[in-house]
Structure formats: structure tokens, C-alpha cells
Coordinates of C-alpha atoms in Angstrom, one line a residue:
Chain A
M21 CA 98.6 134.0 98.6
D22 CA 96.2 131.1 99.3
R23 CA 93.2 130.5 97.3
G24 CA 91.2 127.6 95.9
F25 CA 89.1 127.5 92.8
F26 CA 87.4 130.4 94.7
S27 CA 89.4 133.6 95.1
N28 CA 89.1 135.2 98.5
I29 CA 87.3 138.2 96.9
E30 CA 84.7 136.0 95.3
L31 CA 84.0 134.4 98.7
R32 CA 82.8 137.7 100.0
T33 CA 80.2 138.1 97.3
R34 CA 76.7 136.8 97.9
N35 CA 77.0 133.7 95.6
G36 CA 80.4 133.0 97.0
R37 CA 79.0 132.9 100.5
I38 CA 76.3 130.6 99.5
Y39 CA 78.7 128.2 97.8
Y40 CA 81.0 128.3 100.8
A41 CA 78.1 127.7 103.3
V42 CA 76.9 124.7 101.2
A43 CA 80.4 123.3 101.2
V44 CA 80.9 123.7 104.9
L45 CA 77.5 122.2 105.7
S46 CA 78.1 119.1 103.5
L47 CA 81.5 118.6 105.0
L48 CA 80.1 118.9 108.5
L49 CA 77.3 116.4 107.5
V50 CA 79.9 113.9 106.3
A51 CA 81.9 114.5 109.5
V52 CA 78.8 113.8 111.7
V53 CA 78.1 110.6 109.8
T54 CA 81.8 109.6 110.0
L55 CA 81.9 110.2 113.7
F56 CA 78.5 108.7 114.5
P57 CA 79.7 105.1 115.2
F58 CA 82.2 106.4 117.7
F59 CA 79.7 108.6 119.4
F60 CA 77.1 105.9 119.3
A61 CA 79.4 103.3 120.9
F62 CA 80.3 105.8 123.6
T63 CA 76.8 106.8 124.6
S64 CA 75.4 103.3 124.2
G65 CA 78.1 102.2 126.6
L66 CA 76.6 104.7 129.1
K67 CA 73.1 103.4 129.0
N68 CA 71.6 100.9 131.5
S69 CA 70.4 97.6 130.2
T70 CA 66.8 98.5 129.9
E71 CA 67.3 101.9 128.3
I72 CA 69.5 100.4 125.5
F73 CA 66.6 98.3 124.3
T74 CA 63.9 100.9 124.4
G75 CA 63.1 102.1 121.0
G76 CA 63.2 105.7 119.8
L77 CA 66.1 107.9 119.0
N78 CA 67.4 108.3 122.6
L79 CA 71.0 109.0 121.6
F80 CA 71.8 110.5 125.0
P81 CA 71.4 108.3 128.0
E82 CA 69.1 109.7 130.7
S83 CA 71.4 108.9 133.6
P84 CA 74.9 108.0 132.3
Q85 CA 76.1 104.8 133.8
W86 CA 79.8 105.4 134.1
H87 CA 80.3 102.2 136.0
N88 CA 79.5 100.3 132.7
Y89 CA 83.0 101.3 131.6
T90 CA 84.6 100.0 134.8
D91 CA 82.4 96.9 134.6
A92 CA 83.4 96.2 131.0
W93 CA 87.0 96.8 131.9
T94 CA 87.0 94.1 134.6
R95 CA 84.5 91.6 133.0
F96 CA 86.3 91.6 129.6
D97 CA 89.6 91.4 131.4
M98 CA 90.7 94.3 129.2
M99 CA 93.9 94.9 131.0
R100 CA 95.2 91.6 129.7
L101 CA 93.7 92.0 126.3
F102 CA 95.4 95.4 125.9
G103 CA 98.6 93.9 127.3
N104 CA 98.5 91.2 124.7
S105 CA 97.8 93.6 121.9
F106 CA 100.5 96.0 122.9
L107 CA 103.0 93.2 123.2
L108 CA 102.0 91.7 119.9
V109 CA 101.9 95.0 118.0
G110 CA 104.9 96.6 119.8
V111 CA 107.4 93.9 119.1
G112 CA 105.8 93.4 115.6
V113 CA 106.4 97.0 114.7
F114 CA 109.9 97.0 116.1
L115 CA 111.0 93.8 114.2
R116 CA 109.3 94.8 111.0
V117 CA 111.1 98.2 110.9
V118 CA 114.5 96.7 111.9
V119 CA 114.3 93.9 109.3
S120 CA 113.0 96.3 106.6
A121 CA 115.6 99.0 107.4
A122 CA 118.5 96.5 107.3
A123 CA 117.4 95.1 104.0
A124 CA 116.8 98.6 102.5
F125 CA 120.3 99.7 103.8
S126 CA 121.9 96.8 102.1
L127 CA 120.1 97.3 98.8
S128 CA 120.7 101.0 98.7
K129 CA 124.3 101.3 100.0
L130 CA 126.0 98.0 100.0
K131 CA 124.9 97.0 96.5
P132 CA 124.6 93.2 96.9
V133 CA 125.2 91.0 93.8
G134 CA 121.8 90.0 92.5
G135 CA 120.1 92.9 94.2
R136 CA 117.7 93.3 91.2
V137 CA 116.4 89.8 91.5
I138 CA 115.8 90.3 95.3
I139 CA 114.0 93.5 94.6
F140 CA 111.8 91.7 92.1
G141 CA 111.1 89.1 94.8
F142 CA 110.0 91.8 97.2
L143 CA 107.9 93.5 94.6
L144 CA 106.1 90.3 93.9
T145 CA 104.8 90.2 97.5
L146 CA 103.4 93.7 97.0
M147 CA 101.4 92.4 94.0
I148 CA 100.1 89.3 95.7
P149 CA 98.6 90.1 99.1
S150 CA 98.8 87.5 101.8
I151 CA 95.0 86.9 101.8
A152 CA 95.6 84.9 98.6
Y153 CA 97.9 82.5 100.3
F154 CA 96.9 82.4 103.9
V155 CA 96.3 78.7 103.9
P156 CA 99.9 77.6 103.1
L157 CA 101.1 80.5 105.3
Y158 CA 99.2 79.0 108.1
I159 CA 100.6 75.5 107.3
T160 CA 104.1 77.1 107.4
I161 CA 103.5 78.7 110.7
A162 CA 102.1 75.5 112.1
K163 CA 105.1 73.5 111.0
L164 CA 108.2 75.5 109.9
P165 CA 110.0 73.6 107.1
I166 CA 113.3 71.8 107.9
I167 CA 113.3 72.5 111.7
N168 CA 109.7 71.3 112.1
V169 CA 108.8 73.8 114.9
S170 CA 105.2 74.9 115.3
L171 CA 104.7 78.6 116.0
L172 CA 101.0 78.2 116.7
N173 CA 100.0 79.9 119.9
S174 CA 103.3 81.7 120.0
Y175 CA 103.7 85.4 119.3
W176 CA 106.6 84.5 117.0
G177 CA 104.1 82.9 114.7
L178 CA 102.9 86.5 114.1
W179 CA 106.0 88.6 114.7
L180 CA 107.9 86.8 111.9
P181 CA 105.2 87.0 109.2
Y182 CA 104.7 90.6 110.2
C183 CA 108.3 91.3 109.1
V184 CA 107.3 90.6 105.6
D185 CA 106.6 94.2 104.4
A186 CA 108.0 95.1 101.0
F187 CA 106.3 98.5 101.2
S188 CA 108.5 99.5 104.1
I189 CA 111.6 98.2 102.4
F190 CA 110.9 100.2 99.2
V191 CA 110.0 103.4 101.1
L192 CA 113.2 103.2 103.1
K193 CA 115.4 102.3 100.1
T194 CA 114.1 105.3 98.2
F195 CA 114.9 107.4 101.3
F196 CA 118.4 105.9 101.8
D197 CA 119.2 106.4 98.1
R198 CA 118.9 110.1 98.7
I199 CA 121.5 110.1 101.5
P200 CA 124.8 111.1 99.8
S201 CA 127.2 108.2 99.3
D202 CA 130.0 110.5 100.3
L203 CA 128.9 110.2 103.9
I204 CA 129.2 106.5 103.8
D205 CA 132.5 106.6 101.9
S206 CA 134.1 109.0 104.4
A207 CA 132.8 106.8 107.3
R208 CA 134.4 103.8 105.5
V209 CA 137.7 105.7 105.2
D210 CA 137.5 106.4 108.9
G211 CA 137.3 102.7 109.5
A212 CA 133.6 102.4 110.3
N213 CA 132.1 98.9 109.6
P214 CA 128.6 98.6 108.0
F215 CA 127.0 98.2 111.4
Q216 CA 128.4 101.5 112.6
M217 CA 127.4 103.2 109.4
F218 CA 123.8 101.8 109.7
I219 CA 123.4 102.8 113.4
R220 CA 125.4 106.0 113.5
I221 CA 124.7 107.6 110.1
I222 CA 121.7 106.0 108.3
L223 CA 119.2 105.5 111.1
P224 CA 119.6 109.0 112.7
L225 CA 119.3 110.7 109.3
S226 CA 116.0 108.8 108.6
R227 CA 114.3 109.2 111.9
S228 CA 111.3 110.9 110.5
I229 CA 110.5 108.3 107.8
I230 CA 111.0 105.6 110.4
I231 CA 108.5 107.2 112.7
V232 CA 106.1 107.3 109.7
L233 CA 106.5 103.6 109.0
C234 CA 106.2 102.8 112.7
V235 CA 102.9 104.6 113.0
L236 CA 101.6 102.9 109.8
A237 CA 102.8 99.5 111.1
F238 CA 101.2 100.1 114.5
V239 CA 97.8 100.9 113.1
G240 CA 98.0 98.2 110.5
L241 CA 99.0 95.4 112.9
W242 CA 96.6 96.6 115.6
K243 CA 93.8 96.1 112.9
D244 CA 94.9 92.7 111.8
F245 CA 92.4 90.0 112.4
L246 CA 92.7 86.9 110.3
L247 CA 96.2 85.8 111.1
P248 CA 96.1 86.3 114.9
Y249 CA 92.6 84.6 114.8
L250 CA 94.2 81.6 113.1
V251 CA 97.5 81.4 114.9
L252 CA 96.5 82.3 118.5
T253 CA 93.8 79.9 119.5
D254 CA 94.7 80.2 123.2
P255 CA 92.3 82.8 124.6
A256 CA 94.9 83.9 127.2
K257 CA 97.2 85.1 124.3
Q258 CA 94.7 86.6 121.9
P259 CA 94.9 90.3 121.1
I260 CA 91.9 92.6 121.9
T261 CA 90.6 92.6 118.3
V262 CA 90.2 88.8 118.2
R263 CA 89.1 88.2 121.8
L264 CA 86.7 91.0 122.1
F265 CA 84.7 89.9 119.1
Y266 CA 84.3 86.4 120.4
I267 CA 83.3 87.2 124.0
A268 CA 81.2 90.2 123.1
D269 CA 78.1 88.1 122.5
D270 CA 78.1 86.8 126.0
Y271 CA 77.5 90.2 127.5
S272 CA 74.8 92.8 127.3
V273 CA 75.0 95.3 124.5
N274 CA 75.8 98.3 126.6
L275 CA 78.9 96.5 128.0
Q276 CA 79.8 95.4 124.5
M277 CA 79.7 99.0 123.4
A278 CA 81.7 100.3 126.3
A279 CA 84.4 97.7 125.7
S280 CA 84.5 98.4 122.0
F281 CA 84.9 102.1 122.6
M282 CA 87.8 101.5 125.0
A283 CA 89.3 99.2 122.5
L284 CA 89.3 101.9 119.8
L285 CA 91.1 104.4 122.0
P286 CA 94.8 103.4 121.4
P287 CA 94.7 103.6 117.6
L288 CA 92.6 106.7 117.8
F289 CA 95.1 108.4 120.1
I290 CA 97.9 107.4 117.8
A291 CA 96.0 108.7 114.7
I292 CA 95.2 112.1 116.4
L293 CA 98.5 112.7 118.2
L294 CA 100.7 111.5 115.3
Q295 CA 98.5 112.7 112.5
R296 CA 101.3 114.5 110.8
Y297 CA 103.2 111.3 110.3
M298 CA 100.0 109.3 109.6
K299 CA 99.2 111.8 106.8
I300 CA 102.6 111.4 105.2
G301 CA 102.4 107.7 105.5
L302 CA 99.0 107.3 103.9
T303 CA 99.7 109.5 100.9
L304 CA 103.0 107.7 100.5
G305 CA 101.1 104.4 100.3
G306 CA 98.5 105.4 97.8
V307 CA 100.6 106.7 95.0
K308 CA 103.7 104.6 95.2
G309 CA 102.0 101.3 95.8
Chain B
M14 CA 154.6 95.5 55.5
M15 CA 154.6 94.9 59.2
N16 CA 152.1 97.8 59.5
T17 CA 149.4 96.2 57.4
P18 CA 147.8 93.9 60.0
Y19 CA 147.9 96.8 62.5
R20 CA 146.0 99.0 60.1
V21 CA 143.4 96.4 59.6
D22 CA 143.2 95.9 63.3
A23 CA 142.8 99.6 63.9
N24 CA 139.3 99.5 62.5
L25 CA 138.4 96.7 64.8
K26 CA 137.9 96.8 68.5
P27 CA 141.2 97.2 70.4
P28 CA 142.2 93.9 71.9
T29 CA 141.0 93.7 75.4
I30 CA 143.9 93.5 77.7
R31 CA 143.2 92.2 81.2
R32 CA 145.6 94.5 82.9
H33 CA 144.9 93.0 86.3
P34 CA 143.6 89.5 85.9
I35 CA 142.5 89.6 89.5
N36 CA 142.3 92.9 91.2
Y37 CA 143.3 91.9 94.7
S38 CA 142.8 95.2 96.3
K39 CA 139.3 95.5 94.9
L40 CA 138.5 91.9 95.8
R41 CA 139.6 92.6 99.3
S42 CA 137.1 95.4 99.6
T43 CA 134.3 93.6 97.6
L44 CA 134.2 90.3 99.4
P45 CA 133.6 91.7 102.9
R46 CA 131.2 94.2 101.3
Q47 CA 129.2 91.4 99.8
F48 CA 129.3 89.5 103.0
F49 CA 127.9 92.5 104.9
A50 CA 125.4 93.2 102.1
Y51 CA 123.9 89.7 102.5
L52 CA 124.2 89.8 106.3
F53 CA 122.0 92.8 106.4
L54 CA 119.6 91.2 103.8
L55 CA 119.5 87.9 105.6
P56 CA 116.6 88.5 108.1
A57 CA 114.4 89.9 105.3
L58 CA 115.3 87.1 102.9
V59 CA 114.5 84.5 105.6
V60 CA 111.1 85.9 106.5
F61 CA 110.2 86.6 102.9
A62 CA 111.2 83.1 101.9
L63 CA 109.3 81.4 104.7
F64 CA 106.3 83.6 104.9
A65 CA 105.7 84.8 101.4
W66 CA 107.6 83.1 98.6
L67 CA 107.3 79.6 99.9
P68 CA 103.6 79.8 100.7
I69 CA 102.9 81.3 97.2
L70 CA 104.8 78.4 95.6
S71 CA 103.2 75.9 97.8
S72 CA 99.7 77.1 97.1
I73 CA 100.5 76.5 93.4
Q74 CA 101.8 73.1 94.2
M75 CA 98.9 72.2 96.5
S76 CA 96.4 73.2 93.9
F77 CA 97.5 70.1 91.9
Q78 CA 97.4 67.9 94.9
D79 CA 95.0 66.2 97.2
V80 CA 96.0 67.5 100.6
R81 CA 94.3 66.6 103.8
L82 CA 95.4 66.9 107.4
G83 CA 97.4 63.9 108.5
Q84 CA 97.7 62.3 105.1
E85 CA 100.4 62.2 102.4
A86 CA 99.7 64.6 99.6
T87 CA 98.9 62.9 96.3
W88 CA 99.1 64.4 92.8
V89 CA 95.7 64.7 91.2
G90 CA 96.5 66.8 88.1
L91 CA 93.8 69.3 87.3
D92 CA 91.1 67.7 89.4
N93 CA 90.9 70.5 91.9
F94 CA 90.4 73.0 89.1
T95 CA 87.8 71.0 87.2
L96 CA 86.0 70.6 90.5
M97 CA 86.3 74.3 91.2
F98 CA 84.7 75.3 87.9
R99 CA 81.9 72.8 88.4
D100 CA 81.3 74.1 92.0
P101 CA 78.2 76.3 92.0
V102 CA 79.8 78.4 94.7
F103 CA 82.5 79.5 92.1
E104 CA 80.0 81.5 90.2
I105 CA 78.3 82.8 93.4
A106 CA 81.4 83.9 95.1
W107 CA 82.9 85.7 92.2
K108 CA 79.6 87.2 91.3
N109 CA 79.4 88.5 94.8
S110 CA 82.9 89.9 94.5
I111 CA 81.9 91.7 91.3
Q112 CA 78.7 93.1 92.9
F113 CA 80.7 94.2 96.0
T114 CA 83.1 96.0 93.7
T115 CA 80.3 97.6 91.8
W116 CA 78.6 98.8 94.9
S117 CA 81.8 100.0 96.4
L118 CA 82.6 102.0 93.3
L119 CA 79.1 103.4 93.2
L120 CA 78.9 104.3 96.9
G121 CA 82.5 105.1 97.6
Y122 CA 84.5 106.1 94.5
L123 CA 83.5 109.7 93.9
V124 CA 82.9 110.5 97.6
P125 CA 86.6 111.1 98.4
V126 CA 87.0 113.2 95.2
V127 CA 84.2 115.5 96.1
I128 CA 85.3 115.8 99.8
A129 CA 88.9 116.5 98.8
I130 CA 87.8 119.3 96.5
L131 CA 85.6 120.8 99.1
V132 CA 88.2 120.5 102.0
R133 CA 90.8 122.1 99.8
E134 CA 88.4 125.1 99.6
M135 CA 88.2 125.5 103.3
R136 CA 89.9 128.6 104.6
I137 CA 89.7 127.4 108.2
G138 CA 89.3 124.0 109.7
K139 CA 91.1 122.0 107.0
G140 CA 93.0 120.1 109.5
F141 CA 89.9 119.2 111.5
F142 CA 88.2 117.7 108.5
R143 CA 91.3 115.8 107.5
V144 CA 91.6 114.2 111.0
V145 CA 87.9 113.4 111.3
Y146 CA 87.7 111.7 108.0
F147 CA 90.6 109.4 108.5
L148 CA 89.7 108.4 112.1
P149 CA 87.7 105.3 110.9
T150 CA 90.7 104.0 108.9
V151 CA 92.5 103.1 112.1
V152 CA 89.5 101.2 113.6
P153 CA 90.0 97.4 113.6
T154 CA 87.3 95.8 111.5
A155 CA 86.5 93.3 114.3
I156 CA 85.6 96.1 116.7
A157 CA 83.8 98.2 114.0
V158 CA 81.7 95.1 113.4
I159 CA 80.5 95.0 117.0
I160 CA 79.3 98.6 116.7
W161 CA 77.8 98.3 113.2
R162 CA 75.8 95.2 113.9
F163 CA 74.1 97.2 116.6
I164 CA 73.5 100.1 114.3
Y165 CA 72.0 97.7 111.7
D166 CA 70.0 95.8 114.4
P167 CA 66.5 95.2 113.1
D168 CA 64.9 95.9 116.5
G169 CA 66.1 99.0 118.2
G170 CA 69.0 99.6 115.8
V171 CA 69.6 103.3 115.1
L172 CA 69.0 103.1 111.4
N173 CA 65.6 101.6 111.9
E174 CA 64.7 104.0 114.6
I175 CA 65.5 106.9 112.2
L176 CA 63.3 105.2 109.6
K177 CA 60.5 104.9 112.1
A178 CA 60.9 108.5 113.1
L179 CA 60.5 109.5 109.4
G180 CA 57.4 107.3 109.1
Y181 CA 58.9 104.3 107.2
S182 CA 58.7 100.7 108.2
R183 CA 61.8 99.0 109.5
L184 CA 64.3 97.2 107.2
L185 CA 66.3 94.0 107.7
W186 CA 69.6 95.5 106.7
L187 CA 71.8 92.5 107.1
Q188 CA 69.1 89.8 106.5
D189 CA 67.6 91.1 103.3
A190 CA 69.4 89.8 100.2
N191 CA 68.9 93.1 98.4
L192 CA 70.2 95.3 101.2
V193 CA 73.1 93.3 102.7
K194 CA 75.7 94.1 100.0
P195 CA 75.3 97.9 100.1
A196 CA 75.1 97.6 103.9
L197 CA 78.4 95.9 104.1
V198 CA 79.9 98.2 101.5
A199 CA 78.8 101.2 103.6
V200 CA 80.9 99.8 106.5
M201 CA 83.9 99.3 104.2
T202 CA 83.5 102.8 102.7
W203 CA 83.2 104.3 106.2
G204 CA 86.5 102.5 107.1
G205 CA 88.4 103.5 103.9
F206 CA 87.3 106.8 102.4
G207 CA 89.6 108.9 104.6
T208 CA 92.8 107.5 103.2
T209 CA 91.7 108.1 99.6
T210 CA 90.6 111.6 100.5
L211 CA 94.0 112.4 101.9
I212 CA 95.6 111.2 98.7
Y213 CA 93.4 113.4 96.6
L214 CA 94.0 116.3 98.9
A215 CA 97.7 115.9 98.6
S216 CA 97.4 115.9 94.8
L217 CA 95.2 119.0 94.8
Q218 CA 97.8 121.0 96.7
D219 CA 99.9 120.8 93.6
V220 CA 97.5 122.6 91.3
A221 CA 99.1 125.9 90.2
L222 CA 96.9 128.7 91.7
E223 CA 97.6 130.8 88.6
L224 CA 95.4 128.4 86.6
Y225 CA 92.4 129.2 88.8
E226 CA 93.2 132.9 88.6
A227 CA 93.5 132.8 84.8
A228 CA 90.2 130.9 84.5
E229 CA 88.5 133.4 86.8
L230 CA 89.7 136.3 84.7
D231 CA 88.4 134.5 81.6
G232 CA 85.0 134.3 83.2
A233 CA 84.9 130.6 84.1
S234 CA 82.4 129.9 86.8
P235 CA 83.5 128.1 90.0
L236 CA 82.0 124.9 88.7
Q237 CA 83.7 125.2 85.4
R238 CA 87.0 125.7 87.2
I239 CA 86.4 122.5 89.1
R240 CA 85.6 120.7 85.9
H241 CA 88.4 122.0 83.8
I242 CA 91.2 122.4 86.3
S243 CA 90.7 120.5 89.5
L244 CA 89.2 117.3 88.1
P245 CA 91.7 116.9 85.1
H246 CA 94.5 117.3 87.7
L247 CA 93.0 114.5 89.7
Y248 CA 92.4 112.1 86.8
P249 CA 95.7 110.3 86.9
V250 CA 95.4 109.6 90.7
M251 CA 91.8 108.7 90.2
S252 CA 92.6 106.0 87.7
L253 CA 95.1 104.5 90.1
M254 CA 92.6 104.7 93.0
F255 CA 90.0 103.0 90.7
I256 CA 92.3 100.0 90.3
L257 CA 93.4 100.0 94.0
Q258 CA 89.8 99.9 95.1
I259 CA 89.1 96.9 92.9
I260 CA 92.2 95.2 94.4
A261 CA 91.0 96.0 97.9
V262 CA 87.4 94.7 97.4
V263 CA 88.5 91.4 95.7
Q264 CA 90.3 90.6 99.0
V265 CA 87.4 91.3 101.3
F266 CA 87.2 88.9 104.1
T267 CA 86.8 90.2 107.6
E268 CA 83.6 92.3 107.1
P269 CA 81.4 89.6 105.7
F270 CA 83.1 86.9 107.8
L271 CA 82.2 88.6 111.1
L272 CA 79.1 90.6 110.2
T273 CA 77.1 88.2 108.1
N274 CA 79.2 85.0 107.9
G275 CA 78.4 84.9 104.2
G276 CA 74.7 85.1 104.7
P277 CA 71.8 85.5 104.1
G278 CA 72.2 82.3 102.1
R279 CA 75.4 82.9 100.2
E280 CA 74.7 86.5 99.4
T281 CA 77.9 87.8 101.0
L282 CA 80.2 84.8 100.5
T283 CA 83.5 86.0 99.0
P284 CA 86.3 84.0 97.4
A285 CA 88.5 84.5 100.5
M286 CA 85.8 83.3 102.8
H287 CA 85.3 80.2 100.7
I288 CA 89.0 79.5 100.8
Y289 CA 88.7 79.8 104.6
N290 CA 85.7 77.4 104.8
R291 CA 87.2 74.8 102.5
A292 CA 90.6 74.8 104.2
F293 CA 89.7 75.1 107.8
I294 CA 86.3 73.7 108.1
R295 CA 86.3 71.0 105.5
A296 CA 90.2 70.6 105.8
D297 CA 90.5 70.3 102.1
M298 CA 93.7 72.2 101.5
G299 CA 94.2 71.1 97.9
Y300 CA 90.8 72.3 96.7
A301 CA 91.2 75.6 98.7
S302 CA 94.5 76.1 97.0
A303 CA 92.9 75.9 93.5
W304 CA 90.8 78.9 94.7
S305 CA 93.9 80.6 96.1
V306 CA 95.7 80.3 92.7
T307 CA 92.7 81.8 91.0
M308 CA 92.8 84.7 93.5
I309 CA 96.5 85.1 93.0
L310 CA 96.0 85.4 89.2
V311 CA 93.2 87.9 89.5
L312 CA 95.1 90.1 92.0
L313 CA 98.3 89.8 90.0
A314 CA 96.4 90.9 86.8
F315 CA 95.1 94.0 88.5
S316 CA 98.5 94.7 90.1
V317 CA 100.1 94.5 86.7
I318 CA 97.5 96.9 85.3
Y319 CA 98.2 99.2 88.2
R320 CA 101.9 99.2 87.6
V321 CA 101.5 99.8 83.8
V322 CA 99.2 102.8 84.5
N323 CA 101.4 104.1 87.2
N324 CA 104.5 103.9 85.0
R325 CA 102.8 105.5 82.1
L326 CA 101.6 108.3 84.4
S327 CA 105.0 108.9 85.9
A328 CA 106.6 108.8 82.4
E329 CA 104.2 111.6 81.4
T330 CA 105.1 114.0 84.2

């Protein structure tokens, strides 16, 4: 039986109905406020350049200028911006998950000597977010120690730092810990090496948690601003989040809004289509920290 | 006679006999195992060393040095720190940080709690509300800022048009020293409350329904049921969220950087922004590092509090 603090019977009484109506209305109000910026960007993107500056609450454009969207698409060169973002984020997500899963597999099933020290080292990075040390991080990327290679204006300068994600390692380790060691042991008896165990046994069993982490990583990396802003100074390589902000000012507001709305669509689609995974991931993050 | 020493020994620990001084068969399986263990760890160790551990250590090192682009670093002792404490911006930036935190707790702390309790009550449309509320959390700040600065626009911005329609005079949302902090916090809250709501909702799913039933039979009103059952159930998570919110606000950079660039005056200058200005505009890495170290210490302190609270809570359950 499903009930909340209200029982279903109570909800049919007069007071219950009033309570419920008030709750629904307040939730709808919050929903309207939450969605307003999306809606506003969308309709402002449809206005013509005089209408957008006339006062009054004209939320709906009189004659929707759909060509604004195609104009914005070509003028902001959005094809390339999206391409850059997808390349940057796609490879970033892939590398992060591979590096994290390999490390978690090792810590969970191969029991390295000194594993506790390493876990503490990973934990430390959870407690000190990168914003606190982005200056030396930038210096490291600009000139890698020992080999003296600069990763500025190279996607590697972001892909590699994006692999630093202790959260994924801990989530995966907790998950791998629950996979019975018997499976690993019997594979070992059958002569499997650790690579085969990792690829044939561990990864297929943890497909769902890996999707969760991929979705989280995709959204997180798509949102990232400071590091790509510092590392990629070449406009031709910048992802949409960095480039759009800087060129937006050169164009009229309606085109800005149209471009912004289009830029929001990929993460929105991911969030809506993969909401089940997103939900698991976000609740995972809050409590385990 | 011969037995005596043995009897004495019997009370002591039995002598440890190393039956197999070296267990060759075990070694044969351990060595490759350790080799593979470290092979799998290697990529993570390399990236963590290069892009986390080394930078953390080097910000501590640089905070005691004079580091400028193209010059040898020289040790200057505590100079950077004495300079930092004398810098008027030190007080301004951290005071802004505290005010941002206060505003964000005022505007945003209880909102997710209330929403989660109400959404939990919905008999239909739960999923709809959940999705809607977390949509802003996936929006990149740099894009959100383009939209929000038009919403806040003093001339023709929606907010001022609403005020005008209601008969009030327009407000300079981002230019007024009294309004700019809550205005920025509103953007942050918009972008973040969905996550917290989901966490509270997940926690509320665990409340035993019998509790509500028993309370109802005892004549507790719906509001009393919230106060005595739902809320106490949320308190542990709420205390964690309280600390997490502080940790998040201390790090704030992108919103003030892009929306107000620290202005008006220095009203929205945050420590992270000052680090950026000092390091990349004035190219004074050493001084910026003194700020970084301060920030590391502050964040570390709250993280430790978080872990202590978290451990105590999981020990209780």
C-alpha cells in the first residue's frame, strides 16, 4: 500500500483535498519558476531584434522568427562548437571511466601492497577540490614535469586531468567488492589473466553502475568552464561552454538566446532520456561524498 | 629434570617456527599478482600524481616563494602570508564568501526539504516533478549566465518588467550592492536545488509507512506527522547537506566571474576569483598560492567535519 504522511482515505476528505491542492499548486509554481529560464531563452530566441527590446511582458513572440535558430547555428559556427564539446567530453568520459575502473578493480580484487595508502591519497583529492589548486594545476599542464611537454591548447591537457576522479574509483570499488571473489578465483584456475577477468567478468557485471558514472561524467565535464577556459586559448578548439560565452556579446540578444538554448539541448536530452541513471548517480554522490 | 624448562616454556608463547622460510609457490602467485595490481593502478596513480597530488604540494611550496613567470623562484618565508593578511581584499573576499554562504542557506537550504516532502506526497506526477527540478543542474553555468543576465537586465529584463506590471520601480539587480549577492545566489540555487531534492526524496522513501499510520491513529495532524516523523528522519541527511552546501559555496567562481566579474566594486569578489586575478592577471603565482593554501585549509576543515558527521551517522544506523 502506498501512502505518505497522508493516508489515501484522508485525501478524500475536504481538508485533505485542500492540503493536496495547495501542495500541487506550490510544486507547479516551483516547476514554472525552474523551467522559466529555458522557456525564456527559447521564446526570446524566436523574437525579432526590435521586439526583443520592447518593454512589457511579451513572453510569446508575435511572429516567431524560426530563422533565428538557423542564423545562430551558422553565425556562431555551432557545428564546430558542438563537435569540439563532444570530442572533448566524449573522450574525457571514456578515459575517466577506464582509468577509474582499472584502479578500482586493482584495489578491490588484486589487493596491491600499500593499497590503504593509495586509497588515502585518492580520498585526499575528494576533500580538496581542484579549485583550490588550479594555479599549480595550470602550471603542470603548461609544462609537464620531467618530460617538459606543454599540453596547452591540446585536448590531452584536459583529458588527463579529467581522469582524476576519486569519486568514480570509490563507487566502482564498493561495487566490485560485492562481486564474489569465487568468480575471480575460478577464472584464475581456468587460467585467465587479470586483463581477461577485468574485461570478461568485472566490466559486464557492472554495466549499470558504469552507465551511471558515464552519465554523471558527461554532464559534469560538459559543464566544466574554468579548466577549458585556461587550457584552450585557441578559439578553434574551445568547447561550446567557453566559446559561446565569449562571442555572445558580439551578436544581438535574440541570437544569443537561440544559441544558448541550442547549447543546452545535449545535456538536457541526456538528463531526460537517462534520468533513471542520473537519479541513481546524484543520490549516490550526496550521501557517500 | 629435563621437563622443567619445557613446563616453563609452556606458559610462554610457543616458539615461532618458520616452516617455510620462503613460500616459493606463494611467491610465484604473489609477485605477478602485485605486478598486475600495480599495472592496473598505474594510469590512476600517474594522473593523480601529476594533476592532483603534485599541484597540491606545489601550491604549498609556492606559497613560501616568490614565483613570477620567466624567473627563478626564490624563497621568501612567510612574506606571502603576511602580505595576504594585510591585503584589504582578504577581509572583503572572505566576508563575501560568508555572506554568499548565509544567503545560500537562507534562500536555498530549506527549499529542497519542503519540495521533497511535498513531492513524496504526490500520488501522480512524482516522476514529472523530479525531472523538472533537476533539469537546471545539467545546465553549464557559462550558458546559464547568458540567459540570466538578460533576465536581470535593468532595461527590458523580465524581472523588471514584472515589477513594472505590478507597479513598482525597476531595480538594478546586478549593479546594486544590496541586491547582487541574493541575485547571484538565486542563480546558484536554481542550478543546484534539484540534486539536493533528489537526495531528500530518496531518504524519504525509507520512512516506514507504519509510523505514519500509527501517528494517524493516535490523532496526530498531518503537520504533526511531518514534524515528528518526516523531518526527524531527514535530520541526518540535512546535517550532511548543510556542510556540503558550505563547501560548495566556498568554491564559487564561475557565477560571479562571468555574471558580475566581482562587481559592483568588490561586492561579489570571491577567494577563488582573487586567486585567478593574482595568478593570471598580475602573474604573481607565489602570492596567489598563499590564498590557495588558505582555501585548501578551509575546505579541508569542512571536509573533515563532513566525514566525522557522516561516520557518526552511519555508526548510529
